[in-house]
Coordinates of C-alpha atoms and ligand atoms in Angstrom, one line a residue:
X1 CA 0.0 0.0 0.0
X2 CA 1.5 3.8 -1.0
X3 CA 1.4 6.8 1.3
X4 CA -1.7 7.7 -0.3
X5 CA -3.5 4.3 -0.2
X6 CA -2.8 4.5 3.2
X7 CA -4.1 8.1 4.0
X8 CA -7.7 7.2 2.1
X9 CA -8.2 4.4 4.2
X10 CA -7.6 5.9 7.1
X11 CA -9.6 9.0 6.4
X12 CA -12.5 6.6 5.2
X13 CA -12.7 4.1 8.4
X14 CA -10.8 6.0 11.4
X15 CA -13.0 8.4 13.3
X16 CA -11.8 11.9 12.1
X17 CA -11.1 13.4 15.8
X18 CA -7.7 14.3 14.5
X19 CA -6.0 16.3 12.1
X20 CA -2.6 14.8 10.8
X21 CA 0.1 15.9 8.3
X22 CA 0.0 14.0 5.2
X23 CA 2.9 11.7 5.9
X24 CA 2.7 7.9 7.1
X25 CA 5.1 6.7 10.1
X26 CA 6.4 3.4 9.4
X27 CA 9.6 3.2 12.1
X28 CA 11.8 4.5 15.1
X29 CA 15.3 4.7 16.2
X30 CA 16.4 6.4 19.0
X31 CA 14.8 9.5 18.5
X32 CA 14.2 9.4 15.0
X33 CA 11.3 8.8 12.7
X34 CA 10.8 7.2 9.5
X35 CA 7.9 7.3 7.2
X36 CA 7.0 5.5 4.4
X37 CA 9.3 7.0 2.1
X38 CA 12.3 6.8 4.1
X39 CA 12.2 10.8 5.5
X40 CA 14.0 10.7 8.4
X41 CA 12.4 13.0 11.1
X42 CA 13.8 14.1 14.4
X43 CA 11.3 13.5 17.0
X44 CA 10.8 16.8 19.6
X45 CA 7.1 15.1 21.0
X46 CA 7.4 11.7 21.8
X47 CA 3.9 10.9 21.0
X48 CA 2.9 13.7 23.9
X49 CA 5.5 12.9 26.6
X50 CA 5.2 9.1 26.4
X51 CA 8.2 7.8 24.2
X52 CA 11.0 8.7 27.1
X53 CA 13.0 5.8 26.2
X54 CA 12.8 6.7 22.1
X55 CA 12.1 4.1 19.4
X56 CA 13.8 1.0 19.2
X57 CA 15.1 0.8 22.4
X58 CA 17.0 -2.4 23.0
X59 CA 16.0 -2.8 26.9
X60 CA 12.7 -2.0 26.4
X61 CA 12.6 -4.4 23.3
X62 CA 14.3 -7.0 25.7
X63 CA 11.5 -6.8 28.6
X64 CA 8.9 -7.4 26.3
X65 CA 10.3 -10.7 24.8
X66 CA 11.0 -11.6 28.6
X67 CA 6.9 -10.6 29.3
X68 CA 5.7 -12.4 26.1
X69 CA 8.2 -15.7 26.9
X70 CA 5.5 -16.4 30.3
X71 CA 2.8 -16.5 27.1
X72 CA 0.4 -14.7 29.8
X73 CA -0.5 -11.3 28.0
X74 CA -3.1 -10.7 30.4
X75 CA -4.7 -12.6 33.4
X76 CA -7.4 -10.8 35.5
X77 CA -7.3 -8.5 38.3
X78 CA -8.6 -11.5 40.1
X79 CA -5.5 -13.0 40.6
X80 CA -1.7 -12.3 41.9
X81 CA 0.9 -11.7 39.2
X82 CA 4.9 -10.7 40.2
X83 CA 5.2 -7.6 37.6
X84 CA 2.3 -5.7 39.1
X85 CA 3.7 -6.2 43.0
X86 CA 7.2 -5.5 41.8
X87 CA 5.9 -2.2 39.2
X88 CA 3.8 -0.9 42.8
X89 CA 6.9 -1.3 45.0
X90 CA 9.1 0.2 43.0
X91 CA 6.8 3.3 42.3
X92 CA 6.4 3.3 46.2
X93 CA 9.6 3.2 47.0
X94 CA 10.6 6.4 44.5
X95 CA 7.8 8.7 46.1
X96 CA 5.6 9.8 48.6
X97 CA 3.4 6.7 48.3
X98 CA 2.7 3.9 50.1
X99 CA 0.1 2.2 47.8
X100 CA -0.4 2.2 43.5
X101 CA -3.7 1.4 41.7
X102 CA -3.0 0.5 37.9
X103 CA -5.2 2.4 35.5
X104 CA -5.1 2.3 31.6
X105 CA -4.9 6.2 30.6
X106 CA -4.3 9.5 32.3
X107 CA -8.1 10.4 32.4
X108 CA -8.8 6.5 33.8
X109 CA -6.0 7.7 36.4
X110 CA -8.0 10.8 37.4
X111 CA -11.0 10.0 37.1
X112 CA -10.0 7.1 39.7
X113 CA -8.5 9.6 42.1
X114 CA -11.9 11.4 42.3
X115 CA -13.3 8.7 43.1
X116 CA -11.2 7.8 46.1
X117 CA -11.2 11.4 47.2
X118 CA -15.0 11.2 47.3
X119 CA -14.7 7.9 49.1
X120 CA -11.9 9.3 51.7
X121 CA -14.1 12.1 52.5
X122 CA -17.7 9.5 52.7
X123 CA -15.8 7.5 54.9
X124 CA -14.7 10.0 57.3
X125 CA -18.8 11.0 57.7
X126 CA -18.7 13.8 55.3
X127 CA -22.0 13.1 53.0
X128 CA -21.8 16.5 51.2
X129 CA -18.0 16.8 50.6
X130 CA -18.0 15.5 46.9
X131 CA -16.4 19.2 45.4
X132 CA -12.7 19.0 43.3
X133 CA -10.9 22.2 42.6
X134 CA -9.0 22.8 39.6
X135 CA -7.6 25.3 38.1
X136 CA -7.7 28.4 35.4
X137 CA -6.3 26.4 31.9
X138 CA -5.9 22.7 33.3
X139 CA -5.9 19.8 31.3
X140 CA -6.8 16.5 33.2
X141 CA -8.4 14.4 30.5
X142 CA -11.3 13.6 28.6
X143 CA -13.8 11.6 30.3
X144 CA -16.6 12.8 31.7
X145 CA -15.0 13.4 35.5
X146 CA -11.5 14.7 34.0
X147 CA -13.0 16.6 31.0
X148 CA -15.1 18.5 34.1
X149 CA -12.1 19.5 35.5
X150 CA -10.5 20.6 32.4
X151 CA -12.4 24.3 31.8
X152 CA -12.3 24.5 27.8
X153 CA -15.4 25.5 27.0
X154 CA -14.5 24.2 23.7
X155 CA -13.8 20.5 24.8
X156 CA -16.8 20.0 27.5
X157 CA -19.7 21.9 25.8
X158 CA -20.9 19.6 22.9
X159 CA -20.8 16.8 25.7
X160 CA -22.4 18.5 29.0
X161 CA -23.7 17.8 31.6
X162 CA -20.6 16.7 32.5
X163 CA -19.4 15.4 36.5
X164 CA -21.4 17.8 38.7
X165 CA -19.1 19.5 41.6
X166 CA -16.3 20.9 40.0
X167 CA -15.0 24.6 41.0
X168 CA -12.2 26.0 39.8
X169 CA -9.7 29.0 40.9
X170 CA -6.9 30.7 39.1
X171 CA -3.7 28.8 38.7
X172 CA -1.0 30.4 40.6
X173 CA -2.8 32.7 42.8
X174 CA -3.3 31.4 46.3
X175 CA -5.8 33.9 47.4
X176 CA -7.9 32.7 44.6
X177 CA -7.8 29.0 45.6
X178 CA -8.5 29.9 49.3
X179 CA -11.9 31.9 48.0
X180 CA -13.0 28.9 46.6
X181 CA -12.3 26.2 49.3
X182 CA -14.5 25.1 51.8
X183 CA -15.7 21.9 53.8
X184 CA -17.4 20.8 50.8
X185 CA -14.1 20.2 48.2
X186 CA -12.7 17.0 49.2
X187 CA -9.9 17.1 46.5
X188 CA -7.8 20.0 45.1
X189 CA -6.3 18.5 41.8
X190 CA -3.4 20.6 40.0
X191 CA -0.8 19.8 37.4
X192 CA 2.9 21.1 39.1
X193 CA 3.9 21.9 35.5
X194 CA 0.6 22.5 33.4
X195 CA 1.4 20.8 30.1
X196 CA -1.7 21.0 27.6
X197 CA -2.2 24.8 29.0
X198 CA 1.2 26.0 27.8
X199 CA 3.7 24.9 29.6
X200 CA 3.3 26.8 33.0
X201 CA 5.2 25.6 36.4
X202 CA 3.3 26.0 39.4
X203 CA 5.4 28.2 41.8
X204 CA 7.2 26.7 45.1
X205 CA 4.8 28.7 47.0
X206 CA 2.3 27.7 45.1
X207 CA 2.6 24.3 46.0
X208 CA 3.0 24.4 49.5
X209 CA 0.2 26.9 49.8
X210 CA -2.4 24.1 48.2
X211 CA -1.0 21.6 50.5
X212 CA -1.3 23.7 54.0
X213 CA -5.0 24.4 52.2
X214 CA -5.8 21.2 51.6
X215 CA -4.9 20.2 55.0
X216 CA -6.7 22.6 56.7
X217 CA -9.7 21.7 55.1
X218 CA -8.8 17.7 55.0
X219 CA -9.1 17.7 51.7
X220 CA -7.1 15.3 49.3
X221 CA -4.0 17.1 47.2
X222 CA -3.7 15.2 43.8
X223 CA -0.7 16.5 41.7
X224 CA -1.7 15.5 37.9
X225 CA 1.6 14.3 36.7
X226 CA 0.3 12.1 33.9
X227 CA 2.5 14.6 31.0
X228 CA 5.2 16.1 33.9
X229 CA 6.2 13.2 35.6
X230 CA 8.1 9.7 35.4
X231 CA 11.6 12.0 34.6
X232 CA 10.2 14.3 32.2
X233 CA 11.5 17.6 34.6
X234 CA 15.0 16.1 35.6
X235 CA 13.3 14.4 38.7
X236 CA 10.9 11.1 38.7
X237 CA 8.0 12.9 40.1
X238 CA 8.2 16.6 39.3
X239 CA 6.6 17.3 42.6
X240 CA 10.5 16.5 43.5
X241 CA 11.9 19.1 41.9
X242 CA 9.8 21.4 44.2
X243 CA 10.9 20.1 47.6
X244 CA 13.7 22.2 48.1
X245 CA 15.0 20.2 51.4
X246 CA 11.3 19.6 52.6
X247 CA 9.5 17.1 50.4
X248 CA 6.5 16.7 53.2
X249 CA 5.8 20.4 52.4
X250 CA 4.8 20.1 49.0
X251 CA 3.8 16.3 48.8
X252 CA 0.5 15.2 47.4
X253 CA -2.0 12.9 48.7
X254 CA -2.7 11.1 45.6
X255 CA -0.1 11.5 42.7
X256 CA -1.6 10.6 38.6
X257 CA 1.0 9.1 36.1
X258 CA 0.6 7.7 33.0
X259 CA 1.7 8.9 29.7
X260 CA 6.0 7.5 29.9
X261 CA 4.8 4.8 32.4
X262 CA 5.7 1.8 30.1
X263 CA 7.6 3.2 27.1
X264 CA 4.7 3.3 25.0
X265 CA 2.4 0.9 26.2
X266 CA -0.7 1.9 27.6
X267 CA -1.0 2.2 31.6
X268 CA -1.6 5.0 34.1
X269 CA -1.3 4.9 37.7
X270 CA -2.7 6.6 40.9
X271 CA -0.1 6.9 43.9
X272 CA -1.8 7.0 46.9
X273 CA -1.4 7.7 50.8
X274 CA -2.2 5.1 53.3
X275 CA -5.1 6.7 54.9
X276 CA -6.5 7.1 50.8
X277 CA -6.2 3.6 50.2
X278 CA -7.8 2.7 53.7
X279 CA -10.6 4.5 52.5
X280 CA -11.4 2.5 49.5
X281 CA -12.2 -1.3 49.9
X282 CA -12.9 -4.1 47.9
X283 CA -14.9 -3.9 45.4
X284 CA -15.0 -0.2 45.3
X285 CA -13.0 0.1 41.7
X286 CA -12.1 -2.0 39.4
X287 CA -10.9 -2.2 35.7
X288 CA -10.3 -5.6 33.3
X289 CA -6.9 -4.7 31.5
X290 CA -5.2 -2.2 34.1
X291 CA -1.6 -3.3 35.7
X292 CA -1.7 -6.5 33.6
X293 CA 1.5 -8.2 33.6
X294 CA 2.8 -7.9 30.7
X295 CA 2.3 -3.7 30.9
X296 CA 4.1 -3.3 34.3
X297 CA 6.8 -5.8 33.6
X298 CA 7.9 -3.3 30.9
X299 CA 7.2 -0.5 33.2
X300 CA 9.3 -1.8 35.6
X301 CA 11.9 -1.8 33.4
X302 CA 11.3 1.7 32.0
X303 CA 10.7 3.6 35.6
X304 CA 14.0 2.0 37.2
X305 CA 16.3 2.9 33.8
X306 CA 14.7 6.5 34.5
X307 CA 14.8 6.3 38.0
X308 CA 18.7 6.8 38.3
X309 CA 20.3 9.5 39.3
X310 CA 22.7 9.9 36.6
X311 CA 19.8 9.4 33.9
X312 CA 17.5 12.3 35.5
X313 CA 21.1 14.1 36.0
X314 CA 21.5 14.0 31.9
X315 CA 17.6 15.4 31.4
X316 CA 18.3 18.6 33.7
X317 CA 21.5 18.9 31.5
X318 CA 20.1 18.9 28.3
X319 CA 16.7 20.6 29.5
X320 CA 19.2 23.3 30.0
X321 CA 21.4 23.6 27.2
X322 CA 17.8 23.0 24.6
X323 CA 16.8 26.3 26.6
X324 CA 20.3 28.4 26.5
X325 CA 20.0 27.6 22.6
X326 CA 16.5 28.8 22.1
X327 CA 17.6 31.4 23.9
X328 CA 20.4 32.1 21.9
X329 CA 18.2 32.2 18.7
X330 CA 17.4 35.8 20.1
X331 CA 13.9 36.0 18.1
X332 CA 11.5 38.8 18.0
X333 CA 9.2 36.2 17.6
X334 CA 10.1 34.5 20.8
X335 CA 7.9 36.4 24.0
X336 CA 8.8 33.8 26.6
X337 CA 10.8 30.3 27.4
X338 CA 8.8 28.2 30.0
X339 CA 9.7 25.2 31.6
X340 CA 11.6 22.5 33.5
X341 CA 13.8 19.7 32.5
X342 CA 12.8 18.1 28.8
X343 CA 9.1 20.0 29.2
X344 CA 9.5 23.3 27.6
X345 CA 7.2 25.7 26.0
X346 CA 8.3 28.6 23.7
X347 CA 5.5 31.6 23.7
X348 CA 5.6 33.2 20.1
X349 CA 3.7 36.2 18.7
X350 CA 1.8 34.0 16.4
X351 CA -0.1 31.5 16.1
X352 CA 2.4 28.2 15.5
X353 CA 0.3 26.0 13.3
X354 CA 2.0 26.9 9.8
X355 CA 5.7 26.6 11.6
X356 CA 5.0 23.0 12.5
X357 CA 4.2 22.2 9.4
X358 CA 7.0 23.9 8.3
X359 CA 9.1 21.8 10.6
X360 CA 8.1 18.7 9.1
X361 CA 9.5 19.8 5.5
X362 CA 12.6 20.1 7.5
X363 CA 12.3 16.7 9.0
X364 CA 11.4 18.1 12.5
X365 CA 8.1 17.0 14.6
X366 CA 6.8 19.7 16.9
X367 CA 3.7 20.2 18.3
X368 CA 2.0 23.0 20.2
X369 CA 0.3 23.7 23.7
X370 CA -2.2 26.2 22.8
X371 CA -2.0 28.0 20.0
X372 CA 0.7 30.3 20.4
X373 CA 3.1 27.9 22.3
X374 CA 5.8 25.7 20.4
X375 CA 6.3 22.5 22.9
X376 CA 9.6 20.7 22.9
X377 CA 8.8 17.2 24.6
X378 CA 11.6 15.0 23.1
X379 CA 12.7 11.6 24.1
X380 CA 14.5 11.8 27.7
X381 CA 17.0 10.3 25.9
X382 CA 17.6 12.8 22.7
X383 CA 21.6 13.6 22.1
X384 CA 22.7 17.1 23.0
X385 CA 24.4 16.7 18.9
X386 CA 20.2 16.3 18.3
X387 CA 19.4 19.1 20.8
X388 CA 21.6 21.5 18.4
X389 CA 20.0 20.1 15.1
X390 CA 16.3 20.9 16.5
X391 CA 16.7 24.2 17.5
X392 CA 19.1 25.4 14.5
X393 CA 16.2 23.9 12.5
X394 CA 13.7 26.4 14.4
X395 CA 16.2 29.0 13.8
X396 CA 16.3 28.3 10.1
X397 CA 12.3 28.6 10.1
X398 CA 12.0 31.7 12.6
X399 CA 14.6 33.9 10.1
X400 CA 12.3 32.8 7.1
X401 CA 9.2 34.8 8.9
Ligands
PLP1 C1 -1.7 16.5 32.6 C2 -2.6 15.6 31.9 N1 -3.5 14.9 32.5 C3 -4.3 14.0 31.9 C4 -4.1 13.7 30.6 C5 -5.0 12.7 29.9 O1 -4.2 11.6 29.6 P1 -4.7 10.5 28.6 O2 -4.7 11.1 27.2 O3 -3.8 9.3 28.7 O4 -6.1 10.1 29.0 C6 -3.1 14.4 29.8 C7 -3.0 14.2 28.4 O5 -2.4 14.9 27.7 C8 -2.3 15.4 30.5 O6 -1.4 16.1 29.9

């Protein structure tokens, strides 16, 4: 089948939710692209944060022959398996956490954490404490609970009502949270990097101010780091990065992951505190595929190769040098470079749709948050050699405006 035989086929049977650039992917290496014609393109997204360990990776590749040699793809939730102990353990061990639910997506993740929020707060006698704040320009999904949390008029509209209960405050500003809390929010959820919204880092104070609130109140603190954690910000968790001597201060409740989890295979996961998970019991949630064991045997191999030191030492490196470059390009264009680690957002005066296709021509994948924010979301594992070639690239494109 041609490139074009290909495109038809998917434009006559594939749901047309999305708009995509009239080339076919066929292959990965590293953190390179190849389509169907043999373009080679440098990837900068990583299929939205998710690809950490590139294409191709022999580890990765290696873990899933192990997985597949048990021939058990799946067995149910009904019964023990040794990847999903070992995956919890391990994310336990590298957090705040004492206890991990397997979900399948990021939404499935938050969606699950409202739950036990709701749950926490029903068990402790509170009938009417079912509220979640979120914040001005949050992304936390698409189902009906996450997509309620998510304020894009845009995105929830067409599909309301949506999950009654959700209140929302500016992101950033303290006061504005405190207006809105009261005994009836049982959860605050916020992203500590906001990915989808532009690439905005919630500020040290920030954080800690949400968690004094939420404690005050004895509500639940869920950090969202389904695009901003697993190593993306030069820590595992990005909460981490905020802790500045005293990680109790800024600490979460509940903690959502997902996206990186497993290299590319699907999986989320909801970190929780002991008193959250002695809230729920059994048979309060449940899902067929989640934490399956061949998933979080991969995972475990991703999270512990990401886990190290000297690997999350190498993505604060190169987060920095990708930044001092885009700096250096020295842009009119360029209004503001946000960011942390491998997550970085460049605010332009325009609207970035034409330069990403642009990009492509020059065998470069970008993709935006918003529509005047260029993101940068490469493999964890991109070259600094590749780091140069993606942002002379952008150079090249910016000087042609
Ligand atoms: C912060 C955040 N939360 C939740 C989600 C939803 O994750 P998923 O697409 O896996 O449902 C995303 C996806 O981009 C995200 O960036």
């Amino acid at each position: 089948m041609d490139k074009q035989e290909i495109i038809e086929m998917e434009q006559s049977y594939v749901l047309g939710v999305y708009s995509r650039p009239p080339f076919v992917l066929e292959r990965g290496e590293g953190c390179t692209l190849y389509d169907t014609d043999g373009k080679a393109y440098l990837d900068c997204v990583s299929g939205i944060a998710v690809n950490a360990l590139g294409y191709g990776d022999a580890g990765i590749n290696q873990a899933i022959a192990e997985a597949a040699a048990t021939g058990i793809l799946h067995v149910s939730n009904l019964y023990h398996t040794a990847p999903h102990a070992r995956l919890a353990k391990l994310l336990c061990e590298t957090s705040f956490a004492d206890k991990v639910h397997f979900s399948l997506s990021g939404a499935d993740a938050n969606e699950g954490a409202f739950k036990f929020a709701r749950r926490y707060a029903r068990e402790k006698g509170h009938q009417d404490k079912y509220h979640i704040l979120a914040f001005s320009n949050a992304f936390h999904g698409r189902l009906f609970g996450s997509l309620a949390a998510t304020p894009r008029p845009k995105y929830q509209e067409p599909f309301e009502p949506l999950m009654p209960g959700v209140r929302f405050a500016e992101f950033n500003n303290l006061e504005s949270a405190r207006a809105q809390m009261d005994e009836q929010v049982c959860a605050i959820i916020v992203e500590p990097i906001q990915g989808e919204g532009g690439i905005h880092p919630a500020t040290p104070e920030f954080l800690r101010g949400l968690r004094a609130l939420a404690d005050e109140y004895d509500a639940l603190l869920i950090y969202d780091e389904v695009q901003c954690g697993v190593g993306r910000t030069g820590t595992l968790w990005a909460y981490q990065g905020y802790a500045d001597g005293d990680e109790a201060a800024v600490a979460p409740d509940i903690l959502t992951a997902a996206k990186p989890l497993a290299g590319g295979l699907p999986i989320g996961a909801i970190l929780m505190r002991q008193k959250v998970a002695d809230a729920m019991h059994k048979g309060d949630h449940a899902s067929t595929f989640a934490g399956n064991p061949f998933t979080t045997h991969v995972a475990h191999h991703v999270v512990s190769r990401i886990a190290d030191p000297q690997f999350l030492a190498g993505v604060q490196r190169k987060g920095k040098l990708f930044v001092d470059l885009l700096e250096e390009l020295n842009s009119p264009h360029i209004q503001e470079i946000r960011g942390k680690g491998l997550l970085i957002g460049v605010e332009m005066d325009m609207d970035v749709t034409p330069l990403i296709s642009q990009a492509y021509e020059e065998g470069l994948i970008l993709v935006n948050a918003g529509p005047t924010v260029l993101r940068f979301i490469p493999p964890l594992i991109i070259s600094e050699a590749e780091i140069q070639r993606a942002v002379e690239t952008v150079g090249k494109l910016l000087q042609r405006l």
